[in-house]
mmCIF file of C-alpha atoms in Angstrom:
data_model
loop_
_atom_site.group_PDB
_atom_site.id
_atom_site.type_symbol
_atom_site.label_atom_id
_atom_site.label_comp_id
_atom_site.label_asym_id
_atom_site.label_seq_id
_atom_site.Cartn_x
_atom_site.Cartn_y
_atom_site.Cartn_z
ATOM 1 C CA UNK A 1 -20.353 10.793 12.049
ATOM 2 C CA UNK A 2 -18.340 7.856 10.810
ATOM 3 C CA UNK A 3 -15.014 9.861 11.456
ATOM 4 C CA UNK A 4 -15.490 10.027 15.051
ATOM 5 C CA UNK A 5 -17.155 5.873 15.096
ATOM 6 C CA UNK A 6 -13.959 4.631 16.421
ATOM 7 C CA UNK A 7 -14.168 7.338 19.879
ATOM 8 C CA UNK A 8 -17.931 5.387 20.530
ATOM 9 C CA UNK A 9 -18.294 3.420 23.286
ATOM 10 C CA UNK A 10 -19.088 0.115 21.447
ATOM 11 C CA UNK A 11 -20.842 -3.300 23.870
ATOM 12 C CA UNK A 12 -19.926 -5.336 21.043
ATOM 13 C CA UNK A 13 -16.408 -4.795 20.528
ATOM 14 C CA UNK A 14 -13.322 -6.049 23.172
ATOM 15 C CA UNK A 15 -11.616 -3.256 24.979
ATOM 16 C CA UNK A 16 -8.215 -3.273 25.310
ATOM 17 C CA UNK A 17 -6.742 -3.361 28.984
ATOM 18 C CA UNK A 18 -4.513 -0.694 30.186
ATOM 19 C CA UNK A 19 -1.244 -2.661 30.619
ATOM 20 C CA UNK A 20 -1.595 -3.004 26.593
ATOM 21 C CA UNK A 21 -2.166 0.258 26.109
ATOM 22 C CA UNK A 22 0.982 1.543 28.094
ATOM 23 C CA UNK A 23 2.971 -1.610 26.670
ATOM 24 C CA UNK A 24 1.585 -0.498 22.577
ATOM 25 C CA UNK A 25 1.679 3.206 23.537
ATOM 26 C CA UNK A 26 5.892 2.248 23.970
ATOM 27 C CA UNK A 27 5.798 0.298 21.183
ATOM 28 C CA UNK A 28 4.737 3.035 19.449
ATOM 29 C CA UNK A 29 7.358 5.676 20.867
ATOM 30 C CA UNK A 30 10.134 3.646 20.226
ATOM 31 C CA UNK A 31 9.660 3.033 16.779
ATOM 32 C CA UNK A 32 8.577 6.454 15.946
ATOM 33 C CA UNK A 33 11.818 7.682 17.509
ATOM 34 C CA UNK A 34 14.220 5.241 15.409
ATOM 35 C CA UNK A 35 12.346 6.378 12.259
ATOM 36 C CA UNK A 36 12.877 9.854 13.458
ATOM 37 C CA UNK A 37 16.662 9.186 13.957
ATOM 38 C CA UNK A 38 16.873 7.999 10.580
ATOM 39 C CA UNK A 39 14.919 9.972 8.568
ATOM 40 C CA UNK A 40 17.068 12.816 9.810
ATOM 41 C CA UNK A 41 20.433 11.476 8.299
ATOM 42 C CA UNK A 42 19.657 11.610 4.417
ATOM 43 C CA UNK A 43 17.123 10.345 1.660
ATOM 44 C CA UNK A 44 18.312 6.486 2.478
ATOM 45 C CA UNK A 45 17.463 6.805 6.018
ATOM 46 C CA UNK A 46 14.151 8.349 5.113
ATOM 47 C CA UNK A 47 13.647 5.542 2.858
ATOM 48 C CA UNK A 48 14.599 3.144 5.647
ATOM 49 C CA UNK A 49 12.528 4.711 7.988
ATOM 50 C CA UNK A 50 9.545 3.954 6.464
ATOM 51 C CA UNK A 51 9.006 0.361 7.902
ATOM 52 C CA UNK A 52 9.599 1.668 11.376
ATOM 53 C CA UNK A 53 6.878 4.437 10.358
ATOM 54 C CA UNK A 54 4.551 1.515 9.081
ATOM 55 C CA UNK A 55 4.874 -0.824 12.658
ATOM 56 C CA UNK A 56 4.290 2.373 14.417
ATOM 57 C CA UNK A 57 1.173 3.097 12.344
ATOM 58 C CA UNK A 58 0.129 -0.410 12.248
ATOM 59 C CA UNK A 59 0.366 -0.311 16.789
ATOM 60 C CA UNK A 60 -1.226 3.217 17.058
ATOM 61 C CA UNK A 61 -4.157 2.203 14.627
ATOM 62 C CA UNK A 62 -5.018 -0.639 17.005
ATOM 63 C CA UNK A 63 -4.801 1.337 20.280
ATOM 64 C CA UNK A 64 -7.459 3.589 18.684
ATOM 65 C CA UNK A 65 -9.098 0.996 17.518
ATOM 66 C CA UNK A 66 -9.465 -1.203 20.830
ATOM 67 C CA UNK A 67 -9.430 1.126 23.569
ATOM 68 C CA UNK A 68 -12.060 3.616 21.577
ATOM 69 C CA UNK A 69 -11.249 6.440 24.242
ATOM 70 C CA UNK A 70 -10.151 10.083 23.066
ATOM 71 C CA UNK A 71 -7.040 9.639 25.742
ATOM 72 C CA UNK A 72 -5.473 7.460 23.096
ATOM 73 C CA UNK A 73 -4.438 10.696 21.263
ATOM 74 C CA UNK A 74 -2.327 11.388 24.125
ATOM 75 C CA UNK A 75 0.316 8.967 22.090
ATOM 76 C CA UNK A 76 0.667 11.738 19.668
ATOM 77 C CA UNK A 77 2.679 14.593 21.623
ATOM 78 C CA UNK A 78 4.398 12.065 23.362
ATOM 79 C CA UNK A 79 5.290 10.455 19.985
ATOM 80 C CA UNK A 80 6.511 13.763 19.410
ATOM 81 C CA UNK A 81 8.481 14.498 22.830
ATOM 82 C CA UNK A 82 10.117 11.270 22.451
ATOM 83 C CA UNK A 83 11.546 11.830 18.928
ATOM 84 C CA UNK A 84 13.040 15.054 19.995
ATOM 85 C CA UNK A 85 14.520 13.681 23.161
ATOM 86 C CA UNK A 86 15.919 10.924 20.920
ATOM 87 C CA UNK A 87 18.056 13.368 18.774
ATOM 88 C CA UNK A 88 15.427 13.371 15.735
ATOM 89 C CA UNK A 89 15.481 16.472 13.784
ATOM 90 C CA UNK A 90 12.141 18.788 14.492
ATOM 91 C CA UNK A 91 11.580 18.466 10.647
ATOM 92 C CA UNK A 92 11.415 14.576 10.661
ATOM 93 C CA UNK A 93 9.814 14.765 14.209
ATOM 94 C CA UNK A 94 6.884 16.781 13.026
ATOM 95 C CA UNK A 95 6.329 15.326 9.880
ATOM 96 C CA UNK A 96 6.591 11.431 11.826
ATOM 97 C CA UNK A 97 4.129 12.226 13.936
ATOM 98 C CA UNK A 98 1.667 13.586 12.129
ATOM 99 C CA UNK A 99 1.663 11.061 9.277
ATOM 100 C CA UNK A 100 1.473 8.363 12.008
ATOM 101 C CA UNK A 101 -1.745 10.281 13.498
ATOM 102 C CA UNK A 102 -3.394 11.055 10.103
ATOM 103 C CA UNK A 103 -2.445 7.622 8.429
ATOM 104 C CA UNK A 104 -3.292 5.274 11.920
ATOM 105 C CA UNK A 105 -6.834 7.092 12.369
ATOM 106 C CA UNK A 106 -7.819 6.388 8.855
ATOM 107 C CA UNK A 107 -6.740 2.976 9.236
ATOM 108 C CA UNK A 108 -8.779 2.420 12.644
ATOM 109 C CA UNK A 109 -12.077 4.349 11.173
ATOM 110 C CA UNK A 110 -11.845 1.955 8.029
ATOM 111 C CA UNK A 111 -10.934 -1.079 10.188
ATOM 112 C CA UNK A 112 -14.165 -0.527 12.763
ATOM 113 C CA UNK A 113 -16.055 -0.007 9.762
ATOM 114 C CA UNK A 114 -15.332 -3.448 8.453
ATOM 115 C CA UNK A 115 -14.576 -2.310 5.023
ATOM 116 C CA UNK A 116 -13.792 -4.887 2.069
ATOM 117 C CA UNK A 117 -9.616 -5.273 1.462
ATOM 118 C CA UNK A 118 -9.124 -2.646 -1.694
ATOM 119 C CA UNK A 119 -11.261 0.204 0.062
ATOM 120 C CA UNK A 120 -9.233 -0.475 3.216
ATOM 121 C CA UNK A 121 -5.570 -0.587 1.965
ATOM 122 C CA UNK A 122 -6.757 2.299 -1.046
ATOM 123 C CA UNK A 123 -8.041 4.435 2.283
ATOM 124 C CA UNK A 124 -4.704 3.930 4.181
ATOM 125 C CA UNK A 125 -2.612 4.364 0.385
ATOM 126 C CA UNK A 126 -4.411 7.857 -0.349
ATOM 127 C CA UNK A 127 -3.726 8.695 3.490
ATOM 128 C CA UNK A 128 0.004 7.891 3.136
ATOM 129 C CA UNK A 129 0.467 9.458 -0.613
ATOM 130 C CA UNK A 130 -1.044 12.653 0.762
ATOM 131 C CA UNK A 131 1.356 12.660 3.951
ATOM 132 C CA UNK A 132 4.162 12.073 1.349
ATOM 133 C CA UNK A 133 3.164 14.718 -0.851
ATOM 134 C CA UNK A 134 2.986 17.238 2.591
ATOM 135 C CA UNK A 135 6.296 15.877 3.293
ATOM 136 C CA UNK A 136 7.808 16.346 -0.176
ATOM 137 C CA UNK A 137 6.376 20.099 -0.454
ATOM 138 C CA UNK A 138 7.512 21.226 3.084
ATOM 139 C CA UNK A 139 10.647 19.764 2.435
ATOM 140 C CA UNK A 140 10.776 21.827 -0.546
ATOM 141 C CA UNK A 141 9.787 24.865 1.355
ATOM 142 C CA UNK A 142 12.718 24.219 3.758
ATOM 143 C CA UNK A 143 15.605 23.633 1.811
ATOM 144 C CA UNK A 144 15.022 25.188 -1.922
ATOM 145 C CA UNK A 145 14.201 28.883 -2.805
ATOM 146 C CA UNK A 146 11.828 28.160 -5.733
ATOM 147 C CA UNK A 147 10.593 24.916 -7.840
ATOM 148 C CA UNK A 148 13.481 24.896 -9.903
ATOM 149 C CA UNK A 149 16.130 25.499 -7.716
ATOM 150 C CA UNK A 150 14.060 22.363 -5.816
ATOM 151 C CA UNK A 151 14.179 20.166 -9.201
ATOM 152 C CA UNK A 152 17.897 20.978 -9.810
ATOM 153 C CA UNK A 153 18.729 19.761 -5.662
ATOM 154 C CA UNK A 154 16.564 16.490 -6.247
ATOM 155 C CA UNK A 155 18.225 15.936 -9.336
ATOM 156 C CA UNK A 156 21.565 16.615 -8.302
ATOM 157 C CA UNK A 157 21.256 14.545 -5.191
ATOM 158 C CA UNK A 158 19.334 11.157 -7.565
ATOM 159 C CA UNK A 159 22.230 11.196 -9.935
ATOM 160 C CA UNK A 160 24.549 11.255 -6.737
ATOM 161 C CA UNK A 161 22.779 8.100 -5.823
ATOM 162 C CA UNK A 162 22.487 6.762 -9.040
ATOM 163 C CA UNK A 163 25.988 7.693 -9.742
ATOM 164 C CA UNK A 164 27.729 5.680 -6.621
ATOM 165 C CA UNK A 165 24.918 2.701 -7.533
ATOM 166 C CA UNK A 166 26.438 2.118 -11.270
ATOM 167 C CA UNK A 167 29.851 3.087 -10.414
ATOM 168 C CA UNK A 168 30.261 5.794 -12.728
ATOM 169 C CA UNK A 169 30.549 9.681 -12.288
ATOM 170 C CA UNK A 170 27.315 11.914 -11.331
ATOM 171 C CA UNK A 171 27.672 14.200 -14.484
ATOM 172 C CA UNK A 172 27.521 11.082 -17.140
ATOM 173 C CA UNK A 173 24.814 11.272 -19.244
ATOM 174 C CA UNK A 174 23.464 8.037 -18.677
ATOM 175 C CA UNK A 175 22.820 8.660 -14.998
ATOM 176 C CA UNK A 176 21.481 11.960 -15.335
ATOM 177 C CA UNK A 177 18.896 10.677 -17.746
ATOM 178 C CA UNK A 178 17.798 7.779 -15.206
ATOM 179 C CA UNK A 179 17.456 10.348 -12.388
ATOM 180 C CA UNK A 180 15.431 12.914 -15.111
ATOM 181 C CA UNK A 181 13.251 9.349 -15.667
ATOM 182 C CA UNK A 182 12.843 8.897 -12.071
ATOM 183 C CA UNK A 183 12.021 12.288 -11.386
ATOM 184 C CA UNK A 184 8.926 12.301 -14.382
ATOM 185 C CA UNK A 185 7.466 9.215 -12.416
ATOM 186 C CA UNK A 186 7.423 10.500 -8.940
ATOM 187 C CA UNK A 187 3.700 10.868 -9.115
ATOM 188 C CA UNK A 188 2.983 7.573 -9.873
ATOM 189 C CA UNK A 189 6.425 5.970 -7.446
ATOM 190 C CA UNK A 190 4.542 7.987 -4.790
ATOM 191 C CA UNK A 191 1.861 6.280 -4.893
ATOM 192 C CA UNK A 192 3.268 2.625 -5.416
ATOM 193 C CA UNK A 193 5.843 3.143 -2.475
ATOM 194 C CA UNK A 194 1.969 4.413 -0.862
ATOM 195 C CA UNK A 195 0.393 1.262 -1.600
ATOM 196 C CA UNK A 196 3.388 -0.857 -0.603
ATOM 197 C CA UNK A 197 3.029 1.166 2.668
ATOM 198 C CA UNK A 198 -0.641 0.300 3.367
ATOM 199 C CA UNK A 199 -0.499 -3.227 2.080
ATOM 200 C CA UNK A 200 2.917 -3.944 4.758
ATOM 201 C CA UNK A 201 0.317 -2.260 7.185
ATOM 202 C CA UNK A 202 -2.500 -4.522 6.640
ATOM 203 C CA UNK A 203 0.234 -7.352 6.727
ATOM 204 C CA UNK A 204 0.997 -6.618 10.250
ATOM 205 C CA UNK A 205 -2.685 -5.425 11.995
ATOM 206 C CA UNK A 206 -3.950 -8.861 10.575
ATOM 207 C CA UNK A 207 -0.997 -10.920 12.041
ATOM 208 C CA UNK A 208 -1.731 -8.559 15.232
ATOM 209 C CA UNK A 209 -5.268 -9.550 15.299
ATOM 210 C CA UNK A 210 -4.448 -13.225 14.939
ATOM 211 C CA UNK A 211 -2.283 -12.642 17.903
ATOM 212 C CA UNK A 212 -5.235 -10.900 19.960
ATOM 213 C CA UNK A 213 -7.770 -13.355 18.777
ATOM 214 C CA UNK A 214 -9.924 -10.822 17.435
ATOM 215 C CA UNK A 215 -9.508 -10.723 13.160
ATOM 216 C CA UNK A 216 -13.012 -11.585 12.269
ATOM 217 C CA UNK A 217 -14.006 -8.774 14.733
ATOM 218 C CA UNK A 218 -12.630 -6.206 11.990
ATOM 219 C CA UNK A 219 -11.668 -8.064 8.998
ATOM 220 C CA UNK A 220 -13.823 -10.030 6.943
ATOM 221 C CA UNK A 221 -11.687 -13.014 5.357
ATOM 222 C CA UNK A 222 -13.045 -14.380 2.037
ATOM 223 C CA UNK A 223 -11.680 -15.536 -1.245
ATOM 224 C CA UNK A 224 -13.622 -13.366 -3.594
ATOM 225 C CA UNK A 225 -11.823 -10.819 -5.646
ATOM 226 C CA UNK A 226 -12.490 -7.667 -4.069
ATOM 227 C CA UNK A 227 -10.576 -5.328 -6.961
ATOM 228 C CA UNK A 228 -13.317 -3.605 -8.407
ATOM 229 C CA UNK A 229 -14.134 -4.138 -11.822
ATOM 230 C CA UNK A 230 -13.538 -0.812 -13.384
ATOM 231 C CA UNK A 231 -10.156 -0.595 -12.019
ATOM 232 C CA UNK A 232 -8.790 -3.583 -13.600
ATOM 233 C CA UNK A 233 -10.453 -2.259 -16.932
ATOM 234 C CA UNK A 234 -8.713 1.227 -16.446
ATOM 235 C CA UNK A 235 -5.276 -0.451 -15.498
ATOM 236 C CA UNK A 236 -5.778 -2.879 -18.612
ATOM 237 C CA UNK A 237 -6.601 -0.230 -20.908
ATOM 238 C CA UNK A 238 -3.696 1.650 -19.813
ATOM 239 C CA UNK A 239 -1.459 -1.146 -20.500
ATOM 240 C CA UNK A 240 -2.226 -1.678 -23.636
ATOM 241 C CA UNK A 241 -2.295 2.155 -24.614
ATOM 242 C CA UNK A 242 0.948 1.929 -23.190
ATOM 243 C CA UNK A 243 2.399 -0.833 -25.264
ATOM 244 C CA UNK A 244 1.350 0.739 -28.236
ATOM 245 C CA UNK A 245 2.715 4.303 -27.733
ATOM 246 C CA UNK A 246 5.937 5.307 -29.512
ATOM 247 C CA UNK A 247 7.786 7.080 -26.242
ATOM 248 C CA UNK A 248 9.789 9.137 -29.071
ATOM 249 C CA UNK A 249 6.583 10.126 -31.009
ATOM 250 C CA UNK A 250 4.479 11.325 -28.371
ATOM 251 C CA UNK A 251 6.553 11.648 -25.009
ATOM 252 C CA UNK A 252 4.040 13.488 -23.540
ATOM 253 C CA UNK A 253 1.055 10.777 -24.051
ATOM 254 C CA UNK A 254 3.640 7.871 -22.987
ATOM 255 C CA UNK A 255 4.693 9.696 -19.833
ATOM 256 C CA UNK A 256 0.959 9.564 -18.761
ATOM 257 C CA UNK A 257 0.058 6.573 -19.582
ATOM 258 C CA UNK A 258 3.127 4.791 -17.825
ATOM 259 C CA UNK A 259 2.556 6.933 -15.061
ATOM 260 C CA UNK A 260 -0.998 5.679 -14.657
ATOM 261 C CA UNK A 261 -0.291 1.570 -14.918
ATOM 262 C CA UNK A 262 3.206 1.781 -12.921
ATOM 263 C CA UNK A 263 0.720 3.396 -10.312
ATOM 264 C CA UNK A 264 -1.997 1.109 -10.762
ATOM 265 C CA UNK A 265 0.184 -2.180 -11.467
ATOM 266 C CA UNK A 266 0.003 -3.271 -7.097
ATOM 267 C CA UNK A 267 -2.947 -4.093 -6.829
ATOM 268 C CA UNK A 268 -3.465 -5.936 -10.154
ATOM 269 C CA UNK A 269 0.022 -7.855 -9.394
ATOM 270 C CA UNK A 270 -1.533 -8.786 -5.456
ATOM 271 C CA UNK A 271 -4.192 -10.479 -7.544
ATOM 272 C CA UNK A 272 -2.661 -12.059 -10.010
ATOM 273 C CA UNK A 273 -0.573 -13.875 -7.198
ATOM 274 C CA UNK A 274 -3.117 -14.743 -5.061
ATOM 275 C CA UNK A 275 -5.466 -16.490 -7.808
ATOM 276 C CA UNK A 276 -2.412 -18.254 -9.760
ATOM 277 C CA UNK A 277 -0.969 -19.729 -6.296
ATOM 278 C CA UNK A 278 -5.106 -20.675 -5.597
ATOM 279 C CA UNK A 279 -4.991 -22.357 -8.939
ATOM 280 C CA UNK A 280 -1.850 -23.873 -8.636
ATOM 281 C CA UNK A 281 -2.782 -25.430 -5.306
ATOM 282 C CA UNK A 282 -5.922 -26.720 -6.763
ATOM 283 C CA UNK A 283 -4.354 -28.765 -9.317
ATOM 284 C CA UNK A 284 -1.742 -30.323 -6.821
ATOM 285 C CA UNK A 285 -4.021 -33.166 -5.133
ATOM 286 C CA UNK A 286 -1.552 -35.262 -3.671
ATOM 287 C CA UNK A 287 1.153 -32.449 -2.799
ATOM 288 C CA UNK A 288 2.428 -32.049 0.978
ATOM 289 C CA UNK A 289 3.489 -28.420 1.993
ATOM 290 C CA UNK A 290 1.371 -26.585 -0.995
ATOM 291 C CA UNK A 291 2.113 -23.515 0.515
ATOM 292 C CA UNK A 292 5.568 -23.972 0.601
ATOM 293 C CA UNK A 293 6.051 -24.791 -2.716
ATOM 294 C CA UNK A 294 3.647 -22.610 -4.248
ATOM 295 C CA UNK A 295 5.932 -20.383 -2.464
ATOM 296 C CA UNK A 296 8.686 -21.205 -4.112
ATOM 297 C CA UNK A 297 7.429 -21.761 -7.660
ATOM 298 C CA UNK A 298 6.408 -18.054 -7.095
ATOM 299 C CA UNK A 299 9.877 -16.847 -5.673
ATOM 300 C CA UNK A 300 11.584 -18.780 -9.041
ATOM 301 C CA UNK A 301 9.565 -17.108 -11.315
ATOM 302 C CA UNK A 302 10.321 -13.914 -10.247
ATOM 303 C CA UNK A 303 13.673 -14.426 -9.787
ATOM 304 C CA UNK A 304 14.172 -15.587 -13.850
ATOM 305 C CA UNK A 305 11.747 -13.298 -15.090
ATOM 306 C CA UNK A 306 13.223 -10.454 -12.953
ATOM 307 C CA UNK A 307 11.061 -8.394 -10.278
ATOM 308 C CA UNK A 308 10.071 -5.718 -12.446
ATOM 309 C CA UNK A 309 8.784 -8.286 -15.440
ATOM 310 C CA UNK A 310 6.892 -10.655 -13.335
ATOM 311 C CA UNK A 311 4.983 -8.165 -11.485
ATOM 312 C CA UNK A 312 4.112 -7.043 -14.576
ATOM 313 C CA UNK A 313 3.092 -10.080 -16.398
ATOM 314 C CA UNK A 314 1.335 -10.780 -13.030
ATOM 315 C CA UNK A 315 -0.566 -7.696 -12.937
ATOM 316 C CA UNK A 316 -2.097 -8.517 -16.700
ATOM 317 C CA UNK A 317 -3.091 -11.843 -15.232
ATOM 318 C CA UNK A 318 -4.496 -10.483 -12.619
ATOM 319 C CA UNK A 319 -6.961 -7.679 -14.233
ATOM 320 C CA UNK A 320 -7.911 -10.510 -16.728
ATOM 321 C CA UNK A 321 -9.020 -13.076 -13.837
ATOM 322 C CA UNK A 322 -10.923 -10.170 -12.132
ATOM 323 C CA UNK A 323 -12.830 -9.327 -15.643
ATOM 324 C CA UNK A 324 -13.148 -12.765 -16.499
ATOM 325 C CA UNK A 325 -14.738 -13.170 -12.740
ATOM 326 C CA UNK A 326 -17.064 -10.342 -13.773
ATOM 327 C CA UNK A 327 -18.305 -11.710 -17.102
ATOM 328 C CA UNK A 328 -18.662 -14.573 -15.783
ATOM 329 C CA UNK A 329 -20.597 -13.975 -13.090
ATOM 330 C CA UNK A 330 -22.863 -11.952 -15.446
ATOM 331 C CA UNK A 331 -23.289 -14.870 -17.909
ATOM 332 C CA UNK A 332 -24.953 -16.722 -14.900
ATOM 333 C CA UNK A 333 -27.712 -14.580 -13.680
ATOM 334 C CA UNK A 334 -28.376 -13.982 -17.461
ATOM 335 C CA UNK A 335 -28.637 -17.797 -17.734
ATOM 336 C CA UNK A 336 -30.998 -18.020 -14.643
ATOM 337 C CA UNK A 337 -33.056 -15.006 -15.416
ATOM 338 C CA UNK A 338 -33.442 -17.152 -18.935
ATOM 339 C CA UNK A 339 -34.747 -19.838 -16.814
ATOM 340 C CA UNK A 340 -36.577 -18.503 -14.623
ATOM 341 C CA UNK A 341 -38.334 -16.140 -17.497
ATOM 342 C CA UNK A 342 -39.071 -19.641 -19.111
#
């Protein structure tokens, strides 16, 4: 089965020695353990857990993925015995170490199965959204008798934050209507702070595979758009649903619809960066350091247009240049099955 491909023993593939696997295997511990620490504090340290969580993923995928021996498992109750030796919480020490297991063995399967970029980081997203979910419901469980007791302690606790962010009092109006906002969208934030996850993932196993000389082993690069087609249709149809909904006439309808492009909007934005910098590049013949100053250009741009409206004029471009790809693409093997039926 393709679950278990990644425990085969595999001719093809390097192994990796033990000395890595001891010196990863630590790696792994140690990072686990200062996400533990801090995910036991409060919802900040949970929040700034999460890259810890990530490189932890990122080195526990790989040991899976190289070694290809069931004993690489073993990192999972030590993972475990470390965090609680470390001071973490058994609540953040369970729920660490079994994201890390579920999310890094769906990363390694989809890895050894040398699947395109969107199928790999949308495998590792749903893998972290559904650990998130677990999290958020058995955190519920824990601390809150019934869902709206639950709703009235996360809301309490966002306007807290919200509160000390704007400098006014929890109980204003204004910040109890962000947090009510924030709390409507926590489907769809789920699943962007998901994707960020997996894409920050993918960021570090290919600069780990660089370092181990082994990337086109696992990851096939190219330059072709891999966002599929109808997802760039569904996020642009959103979009525009979206812009043309009255949120006081039909709340309801609005809710949704923002829901799905904030969700959707990663992706799209990813490839409406990489194929602007591309054409930008292009166009700069005689440039030194186009990388650099691509860089830069981008960095501007999102500083004056602000994060939140670049990313989103970015993510238009970007379903547009993957549907334009498309049509494209169609228009020429209509043009040569012209010719050739000529």
């Amino acid at each position: 089965m393709r679950m278990f491909s990644v425990m085969r023993k595999r001719d093809d593939l390097p192994e990796m020695t033990i000395p890595l696997v001891v010196l990863m295997t630590a790696g792994t511990l140690v990072l686990a353990s200062a996400a533990g620490r801090l995910a036991s504090e409060d919802l900040p340290g949970a929040a700034a857990a999460l890259p810890f969580v990530a490189v932890a993923t990122c080195l526990y995928a790989l040991i899976i993925l190289l070694w290809r021996k069931a004993a690489s498992l073993c990192a999972t109750p030590l993972t475990f015995a470390a965090m609680i030796l470390s001071g973490s919480s058994l609540f953040a020490a369970v729920t660490i170490t079994l994201s890390t297991l579920l999310m890094s063995y769906v990363f390694a399967v989809s890895l050894i199965s040398r699947e395109p970029k969107f199928k790999r980081i949308g495998s590792l997203t749903a893998a972290a959204a559904v650990c998130l979910a677990l999290t958020a419901v058995a955190f519920a469980g824990f601390r809150a008798e019934s869902y709206e007791a639950f709703v009235t302690l996360c809301m309490d606790g966002l306007s807290a934050l919200l509160g000390n962010a704007y400098g006014m009092p929890a109980t204003e109006s204004y910040v109890r209507e962000a947090a009510r906002g924030i709390l409507v969208l926590t489907p769809a934030l789920t699943v962007v702070l998901a994707t960020a996850f997996a894409w920050f993932t993918e960021l570090l196993a290919k600069s780990m595979f660089r370092l181990l000389a082994c990337t086109d082993l696992f990851i096939g690069i190219t330059h072709r758009i891999t966002l599929p087609v109808p997802f760039a249709v569904i996020y642009a149809s959103a979009f525009l649903l979206t812009m043309m909904t009255a949120p006081e006439q039909a709340p309801l309808l609005y809710t949704l619809l923002n829901s799905v492009m904030i969700a959707m909007m990663l992706p799209c934005t990813a490839v409406g960066i990489s194929i602007t910098l591309r054409k930008i590049r292009a166009r700069m013949y005689y440039a030194s350091r186009k990388r650099a100053l691509t860089a830069l250009l981008m960095v501007m741009a999102f500083a004056a247009l602000g994060i939140v409206n670049a990313a989103m004029i970015l993510s238009v471009a970007g379903a547009y240049f993957v549907i334009a790809d498309f049509l494209k693409k169609r228009r020429k093997q209509r043009d040569r099955a012209n010719r050739e039926w000529q």
